[in-house]
XYZ file of C-alpha atoms in Angstrom:
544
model
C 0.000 0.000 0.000
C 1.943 3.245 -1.108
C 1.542 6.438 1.184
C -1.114 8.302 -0.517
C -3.777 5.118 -0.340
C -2.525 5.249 3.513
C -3.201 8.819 3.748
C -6.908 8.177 2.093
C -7.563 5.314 4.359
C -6.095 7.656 7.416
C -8.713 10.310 6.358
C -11.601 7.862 6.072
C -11.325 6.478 9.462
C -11.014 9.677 11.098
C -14.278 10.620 8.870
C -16.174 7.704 10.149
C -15.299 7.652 13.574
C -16.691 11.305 13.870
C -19.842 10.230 11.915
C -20.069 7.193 14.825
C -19.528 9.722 17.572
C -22.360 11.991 16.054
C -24.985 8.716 15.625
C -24.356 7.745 19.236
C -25.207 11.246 20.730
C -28.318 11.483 18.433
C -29.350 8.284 19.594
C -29.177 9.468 22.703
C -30.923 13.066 21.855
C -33.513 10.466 20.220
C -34.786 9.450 23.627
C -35.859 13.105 24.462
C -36.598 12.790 28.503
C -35.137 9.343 28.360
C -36.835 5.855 28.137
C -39.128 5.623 31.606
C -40.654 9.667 30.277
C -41.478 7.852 27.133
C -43.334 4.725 28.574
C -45.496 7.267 31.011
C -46.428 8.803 27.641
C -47.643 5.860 26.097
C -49.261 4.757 29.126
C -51.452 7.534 28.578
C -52.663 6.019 25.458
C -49.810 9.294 23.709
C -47.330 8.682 20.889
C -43.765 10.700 21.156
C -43.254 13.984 19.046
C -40.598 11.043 16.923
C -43.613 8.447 16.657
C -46.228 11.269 15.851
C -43.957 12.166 12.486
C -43.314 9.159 11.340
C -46.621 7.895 11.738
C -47.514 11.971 9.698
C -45.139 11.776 6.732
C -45.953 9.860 3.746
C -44.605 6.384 4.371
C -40.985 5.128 2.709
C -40.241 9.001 2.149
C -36.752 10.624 4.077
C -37.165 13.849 5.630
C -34.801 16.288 6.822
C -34.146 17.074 10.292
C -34.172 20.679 11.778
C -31.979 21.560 14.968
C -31.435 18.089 16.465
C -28.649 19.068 18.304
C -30.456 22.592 19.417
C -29.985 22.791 22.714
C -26.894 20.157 22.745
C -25.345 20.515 26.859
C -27.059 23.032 27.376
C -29.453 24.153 30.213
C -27.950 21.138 32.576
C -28.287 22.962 35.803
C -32.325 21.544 34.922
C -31.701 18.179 33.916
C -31.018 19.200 30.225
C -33.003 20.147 27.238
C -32.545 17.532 24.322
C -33.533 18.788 20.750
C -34.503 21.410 22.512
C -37.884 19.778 23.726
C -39.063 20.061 20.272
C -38.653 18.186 16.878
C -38.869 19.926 13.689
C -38.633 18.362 10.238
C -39.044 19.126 6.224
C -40.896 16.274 5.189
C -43.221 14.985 2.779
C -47.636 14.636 3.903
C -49.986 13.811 1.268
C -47.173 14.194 -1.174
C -46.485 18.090 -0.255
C -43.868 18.784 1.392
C -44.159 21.075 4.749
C -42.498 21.951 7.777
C -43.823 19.909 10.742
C -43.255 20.580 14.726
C -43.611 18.667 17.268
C -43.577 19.520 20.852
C -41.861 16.681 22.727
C -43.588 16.291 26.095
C -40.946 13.778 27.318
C -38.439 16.914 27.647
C -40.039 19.302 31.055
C -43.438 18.314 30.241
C -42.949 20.334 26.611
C -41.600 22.928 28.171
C -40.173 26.131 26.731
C -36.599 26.829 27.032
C -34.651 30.290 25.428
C -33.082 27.642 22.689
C -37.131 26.471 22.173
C -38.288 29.462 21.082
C -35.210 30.308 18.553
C -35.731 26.752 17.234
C -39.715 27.483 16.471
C -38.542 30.637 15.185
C -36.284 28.907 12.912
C -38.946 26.523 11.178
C -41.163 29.740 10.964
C -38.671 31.606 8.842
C -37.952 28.660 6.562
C -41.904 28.266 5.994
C -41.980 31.935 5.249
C -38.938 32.077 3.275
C -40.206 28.749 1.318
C -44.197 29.256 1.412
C -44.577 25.758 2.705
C -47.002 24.718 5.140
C -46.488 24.182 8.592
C -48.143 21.802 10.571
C -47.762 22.019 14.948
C -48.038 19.164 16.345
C -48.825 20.700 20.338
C -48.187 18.994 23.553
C -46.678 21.838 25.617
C -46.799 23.210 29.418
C -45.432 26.718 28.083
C -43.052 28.538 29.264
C -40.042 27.158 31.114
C -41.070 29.949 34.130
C -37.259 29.592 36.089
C -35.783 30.946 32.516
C -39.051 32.922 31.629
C -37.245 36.206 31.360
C -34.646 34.504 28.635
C -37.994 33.373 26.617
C -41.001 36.009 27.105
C -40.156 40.047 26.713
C -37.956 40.571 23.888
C -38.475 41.000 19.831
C -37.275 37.489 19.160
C -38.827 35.918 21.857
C -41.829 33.897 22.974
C -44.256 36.695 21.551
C -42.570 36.730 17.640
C -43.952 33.439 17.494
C -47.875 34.727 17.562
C -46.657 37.770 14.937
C -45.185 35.342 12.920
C -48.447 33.021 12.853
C -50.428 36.501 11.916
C -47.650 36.998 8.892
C -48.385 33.596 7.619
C -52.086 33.466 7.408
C -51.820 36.943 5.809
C -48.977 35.253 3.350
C -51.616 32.629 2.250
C -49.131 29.644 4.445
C -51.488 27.124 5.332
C -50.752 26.470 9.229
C -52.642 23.540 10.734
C -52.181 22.586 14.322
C -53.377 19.345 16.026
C -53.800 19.817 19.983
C -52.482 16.562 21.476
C -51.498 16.875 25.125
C -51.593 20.213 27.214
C -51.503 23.719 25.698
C -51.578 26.148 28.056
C -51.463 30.151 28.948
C -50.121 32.205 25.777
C -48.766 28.577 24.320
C -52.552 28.866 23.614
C -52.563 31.555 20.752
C -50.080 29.266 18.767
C -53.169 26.899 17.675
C -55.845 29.164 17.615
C -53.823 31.305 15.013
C -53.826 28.227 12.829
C -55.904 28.188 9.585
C -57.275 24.665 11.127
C -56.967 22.979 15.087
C -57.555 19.495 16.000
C -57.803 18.174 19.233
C -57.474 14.900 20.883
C -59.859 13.802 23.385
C -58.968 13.064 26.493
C -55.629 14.064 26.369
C -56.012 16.945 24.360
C -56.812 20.452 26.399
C -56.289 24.421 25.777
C -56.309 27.100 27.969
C -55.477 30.391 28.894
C -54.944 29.571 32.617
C -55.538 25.870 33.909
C -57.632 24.647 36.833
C -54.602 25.716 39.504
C -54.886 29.335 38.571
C -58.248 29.607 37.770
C -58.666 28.513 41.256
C -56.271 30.888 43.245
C -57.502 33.723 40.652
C -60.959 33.599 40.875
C -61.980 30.628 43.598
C -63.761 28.937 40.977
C -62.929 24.904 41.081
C -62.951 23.337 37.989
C -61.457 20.374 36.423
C -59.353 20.240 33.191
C -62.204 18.601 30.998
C -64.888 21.112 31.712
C -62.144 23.761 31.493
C -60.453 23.113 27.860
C -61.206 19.809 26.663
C -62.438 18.503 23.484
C -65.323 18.175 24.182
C -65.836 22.231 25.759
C -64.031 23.852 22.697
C -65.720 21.331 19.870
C -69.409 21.576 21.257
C -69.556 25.500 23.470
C -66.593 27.529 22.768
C -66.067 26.399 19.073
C -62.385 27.680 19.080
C -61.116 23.939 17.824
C -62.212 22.098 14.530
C -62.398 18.810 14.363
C -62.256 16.203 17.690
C -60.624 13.399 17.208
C -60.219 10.251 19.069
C -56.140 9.044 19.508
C -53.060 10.588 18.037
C -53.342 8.106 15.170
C -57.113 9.483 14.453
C -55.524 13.199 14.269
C -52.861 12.109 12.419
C -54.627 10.957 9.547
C -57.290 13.529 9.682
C -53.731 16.412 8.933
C -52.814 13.845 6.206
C -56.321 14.260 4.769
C -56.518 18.112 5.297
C -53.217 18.732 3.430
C -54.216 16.477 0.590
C -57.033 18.593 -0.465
C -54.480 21.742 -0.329
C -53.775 23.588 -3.664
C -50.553 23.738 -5.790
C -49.246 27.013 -5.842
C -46.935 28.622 -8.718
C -43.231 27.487 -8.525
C -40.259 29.294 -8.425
C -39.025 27.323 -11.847
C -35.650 26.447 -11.126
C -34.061 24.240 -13.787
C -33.763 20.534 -13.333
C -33.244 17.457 -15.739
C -33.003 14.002 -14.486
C -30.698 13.061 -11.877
C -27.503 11.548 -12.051
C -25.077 10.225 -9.610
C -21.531 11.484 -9.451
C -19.238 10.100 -11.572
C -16.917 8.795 -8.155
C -18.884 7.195 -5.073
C -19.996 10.261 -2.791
C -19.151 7.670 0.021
C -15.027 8.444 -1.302
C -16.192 12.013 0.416
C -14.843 10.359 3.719
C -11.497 9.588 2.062
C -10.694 13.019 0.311
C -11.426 14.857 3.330
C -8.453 15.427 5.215
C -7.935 14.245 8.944
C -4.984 16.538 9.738
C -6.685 19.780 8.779
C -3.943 21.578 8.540
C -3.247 19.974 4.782
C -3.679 20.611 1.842
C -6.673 18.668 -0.755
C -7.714 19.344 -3.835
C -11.066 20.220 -3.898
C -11.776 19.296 -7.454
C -12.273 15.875 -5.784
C -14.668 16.661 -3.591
C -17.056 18.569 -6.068
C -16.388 15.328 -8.198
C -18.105 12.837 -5.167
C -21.196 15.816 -5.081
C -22.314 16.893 -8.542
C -23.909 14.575 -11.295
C -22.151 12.802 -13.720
C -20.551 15.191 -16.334
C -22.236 18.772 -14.989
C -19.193 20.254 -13.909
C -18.647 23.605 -16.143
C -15.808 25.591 -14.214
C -15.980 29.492 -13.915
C -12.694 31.257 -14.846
C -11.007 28.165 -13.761
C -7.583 29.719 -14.392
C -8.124 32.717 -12.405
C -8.813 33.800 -8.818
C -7.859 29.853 -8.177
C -8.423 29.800 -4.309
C -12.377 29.539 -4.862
C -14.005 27.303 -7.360
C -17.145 28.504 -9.194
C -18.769 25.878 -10.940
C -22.219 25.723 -12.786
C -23.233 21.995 -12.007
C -26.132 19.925 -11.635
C -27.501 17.970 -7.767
C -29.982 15.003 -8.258
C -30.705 16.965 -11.316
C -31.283 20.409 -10.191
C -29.146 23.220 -11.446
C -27.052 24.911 -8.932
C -23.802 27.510 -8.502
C -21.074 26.239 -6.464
C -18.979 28.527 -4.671
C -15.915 26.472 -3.136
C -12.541 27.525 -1.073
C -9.913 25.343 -2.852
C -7.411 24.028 -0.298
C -4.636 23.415 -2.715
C -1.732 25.714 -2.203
C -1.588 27.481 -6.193
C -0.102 29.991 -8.475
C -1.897 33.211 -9.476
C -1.889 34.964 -12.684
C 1.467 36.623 -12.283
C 3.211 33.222 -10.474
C 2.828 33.787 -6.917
C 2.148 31.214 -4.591
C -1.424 31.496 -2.206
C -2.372 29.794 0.479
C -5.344 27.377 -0.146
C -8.642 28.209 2.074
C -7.433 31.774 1.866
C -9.693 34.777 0.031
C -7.415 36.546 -2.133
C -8.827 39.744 -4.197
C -8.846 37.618 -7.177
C -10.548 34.946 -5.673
C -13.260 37.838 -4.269
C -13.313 39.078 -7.326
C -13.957 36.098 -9.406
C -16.984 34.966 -6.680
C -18.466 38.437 -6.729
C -18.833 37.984 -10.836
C -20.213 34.439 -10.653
C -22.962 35.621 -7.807
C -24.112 38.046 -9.507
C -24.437 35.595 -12.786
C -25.977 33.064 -10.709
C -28.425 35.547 -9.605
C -29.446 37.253 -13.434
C -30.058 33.273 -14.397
C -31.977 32.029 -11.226
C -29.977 29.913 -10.332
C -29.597 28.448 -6.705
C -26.174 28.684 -5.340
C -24.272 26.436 -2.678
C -21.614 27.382 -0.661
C -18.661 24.773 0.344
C -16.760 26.733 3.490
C -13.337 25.715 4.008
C -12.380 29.049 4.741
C -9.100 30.463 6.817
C -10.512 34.275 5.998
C -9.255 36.840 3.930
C -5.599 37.647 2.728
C -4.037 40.004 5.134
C -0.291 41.879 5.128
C 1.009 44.784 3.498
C 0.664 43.746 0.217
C -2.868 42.430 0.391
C -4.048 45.489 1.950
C -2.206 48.055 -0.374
C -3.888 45.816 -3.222
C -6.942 46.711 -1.696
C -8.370 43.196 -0.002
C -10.709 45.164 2.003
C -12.828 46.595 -1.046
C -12.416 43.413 -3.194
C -13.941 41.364 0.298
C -16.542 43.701 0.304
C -17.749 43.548 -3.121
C -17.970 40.029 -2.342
C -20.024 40.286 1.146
C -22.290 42.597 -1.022
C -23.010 40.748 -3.545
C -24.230 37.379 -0.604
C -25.925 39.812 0.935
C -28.074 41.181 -1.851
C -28.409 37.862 -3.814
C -32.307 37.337 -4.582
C -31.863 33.104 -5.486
C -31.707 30.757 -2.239
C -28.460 30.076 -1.118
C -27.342 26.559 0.820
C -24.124 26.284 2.760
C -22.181 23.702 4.000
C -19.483 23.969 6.406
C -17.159 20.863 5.685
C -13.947 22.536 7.281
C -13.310 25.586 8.799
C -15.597 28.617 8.529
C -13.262 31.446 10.118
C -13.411 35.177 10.590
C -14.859 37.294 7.516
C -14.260 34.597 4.981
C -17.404 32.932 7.332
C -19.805 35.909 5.906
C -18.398 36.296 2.706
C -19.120 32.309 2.127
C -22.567 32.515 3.163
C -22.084 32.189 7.391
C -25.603 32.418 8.850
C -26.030 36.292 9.312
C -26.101 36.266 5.162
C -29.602 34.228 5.061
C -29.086 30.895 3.651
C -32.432 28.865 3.107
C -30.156 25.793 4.736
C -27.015 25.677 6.724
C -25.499 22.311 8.070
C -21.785 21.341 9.096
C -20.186 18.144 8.633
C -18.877 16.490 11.630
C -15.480 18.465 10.884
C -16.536 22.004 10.555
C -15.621 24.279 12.903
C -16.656 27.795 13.189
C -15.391 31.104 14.702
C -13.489 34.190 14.312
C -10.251 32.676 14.149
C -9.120 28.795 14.773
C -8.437 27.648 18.643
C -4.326 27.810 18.313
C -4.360 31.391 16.686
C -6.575 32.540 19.398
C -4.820 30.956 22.582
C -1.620 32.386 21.159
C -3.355 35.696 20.749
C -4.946 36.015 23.685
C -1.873 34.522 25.601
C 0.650 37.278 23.737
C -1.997 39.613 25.169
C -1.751 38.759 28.845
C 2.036 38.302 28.486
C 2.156 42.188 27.719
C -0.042 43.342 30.153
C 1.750 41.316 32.997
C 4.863 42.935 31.706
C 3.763 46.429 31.821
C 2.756 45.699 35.309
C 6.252 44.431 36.029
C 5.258 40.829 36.574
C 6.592 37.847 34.961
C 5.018 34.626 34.134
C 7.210 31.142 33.972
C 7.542 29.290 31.270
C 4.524 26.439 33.426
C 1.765 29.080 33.921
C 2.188 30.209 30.319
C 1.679 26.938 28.616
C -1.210 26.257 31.033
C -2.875 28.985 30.564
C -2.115 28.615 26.543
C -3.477 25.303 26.719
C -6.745 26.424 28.975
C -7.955 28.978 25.971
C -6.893 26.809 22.987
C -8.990 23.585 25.193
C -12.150 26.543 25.409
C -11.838 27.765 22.101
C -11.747 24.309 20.730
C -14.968 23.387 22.236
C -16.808 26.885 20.760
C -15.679 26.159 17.795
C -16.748 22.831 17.257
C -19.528 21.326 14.840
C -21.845 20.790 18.039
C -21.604 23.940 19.735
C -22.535 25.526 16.630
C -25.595 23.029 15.734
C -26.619 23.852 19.972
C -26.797 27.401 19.513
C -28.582 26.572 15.808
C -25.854 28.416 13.869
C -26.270 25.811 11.746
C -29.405 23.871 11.142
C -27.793 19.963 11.249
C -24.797 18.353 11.334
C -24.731 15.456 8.552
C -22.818 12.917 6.680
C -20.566 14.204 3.933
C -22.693 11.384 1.375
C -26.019 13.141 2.959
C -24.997 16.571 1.386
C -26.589 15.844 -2.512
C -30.091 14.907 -0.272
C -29.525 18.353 1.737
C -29.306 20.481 -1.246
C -31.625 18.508 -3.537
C -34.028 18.757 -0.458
C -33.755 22.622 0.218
C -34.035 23.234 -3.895
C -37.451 21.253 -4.029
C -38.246 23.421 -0.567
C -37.303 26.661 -2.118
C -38.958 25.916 -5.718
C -42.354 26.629 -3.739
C -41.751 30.487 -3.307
C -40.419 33.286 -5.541
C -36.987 35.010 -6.269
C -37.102 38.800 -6.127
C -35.241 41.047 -9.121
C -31.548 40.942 -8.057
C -29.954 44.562 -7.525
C -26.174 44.307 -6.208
C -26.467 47.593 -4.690
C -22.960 49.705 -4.385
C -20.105 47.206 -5.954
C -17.449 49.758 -6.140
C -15.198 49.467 -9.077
């Protein structure tokens, strides 16, 4: 075996072993408020938020998974907060596909947590964004009270939620929202605001204050049933729809609803029939290096992604540390804009650094954007980013303005944009490859990405260089011991915040996945996006 097939087989365990480590922790996640939560739930005759889906979506179909790790170590001081106590998926019901939440009432009763609300948030903006349907899938206690001022008062809080259910019914977004466990106190507006509610008897019941409050408010006693049950809001109040008699019932009653829903004009992005790459996207895992420090050729990666002989490169001889490729993604039509890792000659024969934005490189993405954007065409973003160029020479060649044009033109580009963070995704070369702040319809990491303003070692030594000249204006010194501790303290910190998970906990990104998953992602979030409209693209100021 010579050293390169060593190196490849090096890279592919490393791969694997960090896709292992990421099944094991969702398997765990899986199990919301753990096994003996999920058994009282079904001894109450109640499926999980998990069972409720699959039991929704149209059977043999895959859907994609919003925010699993939301929430990831967080919140531990209360026992923890898995998925953020609430699933969210794009899947497929009746054939359409929609956005479907699910409260899961294993995790504090349903509670809601800070990371809760930023999570519903989050599959409120895509059904905006998108124009798909949304379907709630309710079984919550409300607010998570010990955290309530982290949730309730502010713009993107608890409240946004209610505004954003008003900005959908006036958008025409069908919402439907099945009542299937408790519902309770402003919780209750979520439903109500729905185009269509459903309620489960029995275990089904909505109110603004429950039979504990009502009783120290106004003295009255009265038990849940009378109070909000199916039978009071189907029969007197009228505020749900349809009653229904299990979770299985309610289910198929939403399947039936969203069948008889319209088709609404697509976007019309191009797409042909599929095919698959012309190398095994599973060889993702092998050209992917462990050691991240190397150098790859990216080239090989795109080859493992796009169909079989799509590949059309943009100035491929120019601007060479990012690759801008019109390709084709189970068949849809798509921009890539790549960081090329390879270590390469410019125009005049210098050497640059691969993962490095050089004003050519800016340049060259800028152009390509803005082409992508006059031919509706959907671009995707590979980060594997170190930043931009800096120095003397880089700045007197003006890096700053060239970045900029570049940061414009993301941030004024009308067509959805997808990223994926496969590497690193560091400092300004983050926004200028589509980072979160810039609005892509999708963001996911691979296991390896790793985001932040600069990588773990650069920081520690900068932040260590920093203390070492304070302490020495002061007159102190520091041995040679407490240095390297306290280097190795920040780069063991920084390593953690920068990390694939810490990201996906905060919901910086939407998932981690598999390298092979990344033609599904894309394919996935085209077919999502296809169901709204692209505005006329103007690139604002691009200074020449």
């Amino acid at each position: 075996m010579n050293k390169k097939e060593i190196e490849l087989n090096k890279n592919e365990d490393a791969m694997k072993l960090a896709i292992s480590q990421m099944e094991r922790r969702l398997e765990k996640i899986h199990l919301g408020g753990g096994q003996s939560r999920i058994d009282k739930h079904h001894a109450k005759g109640k499926m999980t938020a998990r069972e409720r889906i699959d039991a929704l979506v149209d059977p043999d179909s895959r859907y994609f998974e919003i925010g699993a790790f939301a929430g990831y170590e967080m919140y531990e001081e209360y026992g923890g907060c898995p998925s953020a106590g609430v699933v969210i998926v794009i899947g497929w019901v009746s054939g359409k596909q929609c956005i479907i939440v699910a409260n899961d009432a294993t995790v504090k009763a349903g509670a809601w947590f800070p990371i809760t609300g930023k999570k519903n948030l989050r599959a409120q903006e895509i059904a905006m964004e998108n124009k798909l349907p949304i379907i709630y899938l309710v079984d919550s206690a409300g607010v998570f009270l010990p955290l309530q001022d982290q949730i309730f008062p502010d713009k993107e809080h608890f409240g946004r939620i209610f505004r954003n259910n008003a900005r959908m019914s006036s958008m025409g977004i069908t919402q439907i929202s099945a009542i299937m466990g408790s519902c309770v106190a402003g919780g209750a507006y979520l439903p109500i605001m729905s185009d269509e509610a459903l309620i489960v008897d029995k275990t089904g019941s909505i109110f603004l204050a429950g039979p504990a409050l009502v009783k120290a408010a106004i003295g009255e006693v009265v038990d849940k049933e009378t109070l909000g049950g199916a039978e009071t809001h189907c029969e007197i109040s009228g505020v749900t729809d349809y009653n229904l008699p299990d979770d299985a019932s309610c289910l198929k009653k939403i399947r039936d609803l969203v069948s008889q829903i319209g088709d609404y004009e697509k976007a019309g992005f191009n797409r042909i029939e599929s095919k698959d790459p012309v190398f095994p996207t599973a060889e993702l895992n092998r050209f992917f290096p462990e050691d991240r420090t190397k150098p790859y050729d990216t080239h090989l990666i795109l080859e493992r992604l796009v169909d079989k002989d799509s590949l059309n490169y943009y100035k491929e001889d120019y601007g060479k540390t990012i690759l801008c490729a019109y390709a084709r993604i189970d068949g849809w039509s798509v921009g890539i804009v790549a960081n090329n890792r390879l270590v390469v000659k410019n125009k005049k024969g210098e050497m640059q650094f691969g993962g490095v934005i050089y004003s050519d490189s800016a340049d060259k993405a800028t152009r390509f954007i803005m082409n992508c954007n006059q031919k509706k065409i959907p671009l995707v973003f590979l980060h594997d980013v170190s930043g931009f160029m800096v120095g003397t020479k880089s700045e007197h060649g003006g890096i700053i303005k060239d970045g900029a044009k570049m940061v414009n033109a993301v941030s004024n580009s009308t067509v959805p944009k997808f990223s994926v963070v496969m590497g690193n995704s560091y400092g300004a070369g983050n926004y200028a490859m589509c980072g979160k702040a810039y609005d892509p319809r999708l963001i996911v990491g691979w296991p390896s990405a790793k985001i932040a303003v600069m990588g773990g070692t650069q920081a520690a030594k900068v932040l260590t260089q920093i203390q070492m000249a304070s302490r020495k204006s002061k007159g102190e010194e520091m041995d040679p011991e407490k240095e390297k501790a306290y280097f190795e303290k920040i780069q063991e910190r920084y390593s953690k915040q920068t990390s694939a998970y810490y990201a996906a906990s905060n919901l910086w990104i939407d998932a981690i996945i598999k390298p092979e998953d990344t033609r599904f992602f894309v394919s996935q979030g085209i077919e999502m996006a296809n169901h709204g409209t692209v505005e006329k693209f103007n690139p604002g100021v691009l200074q020449t």
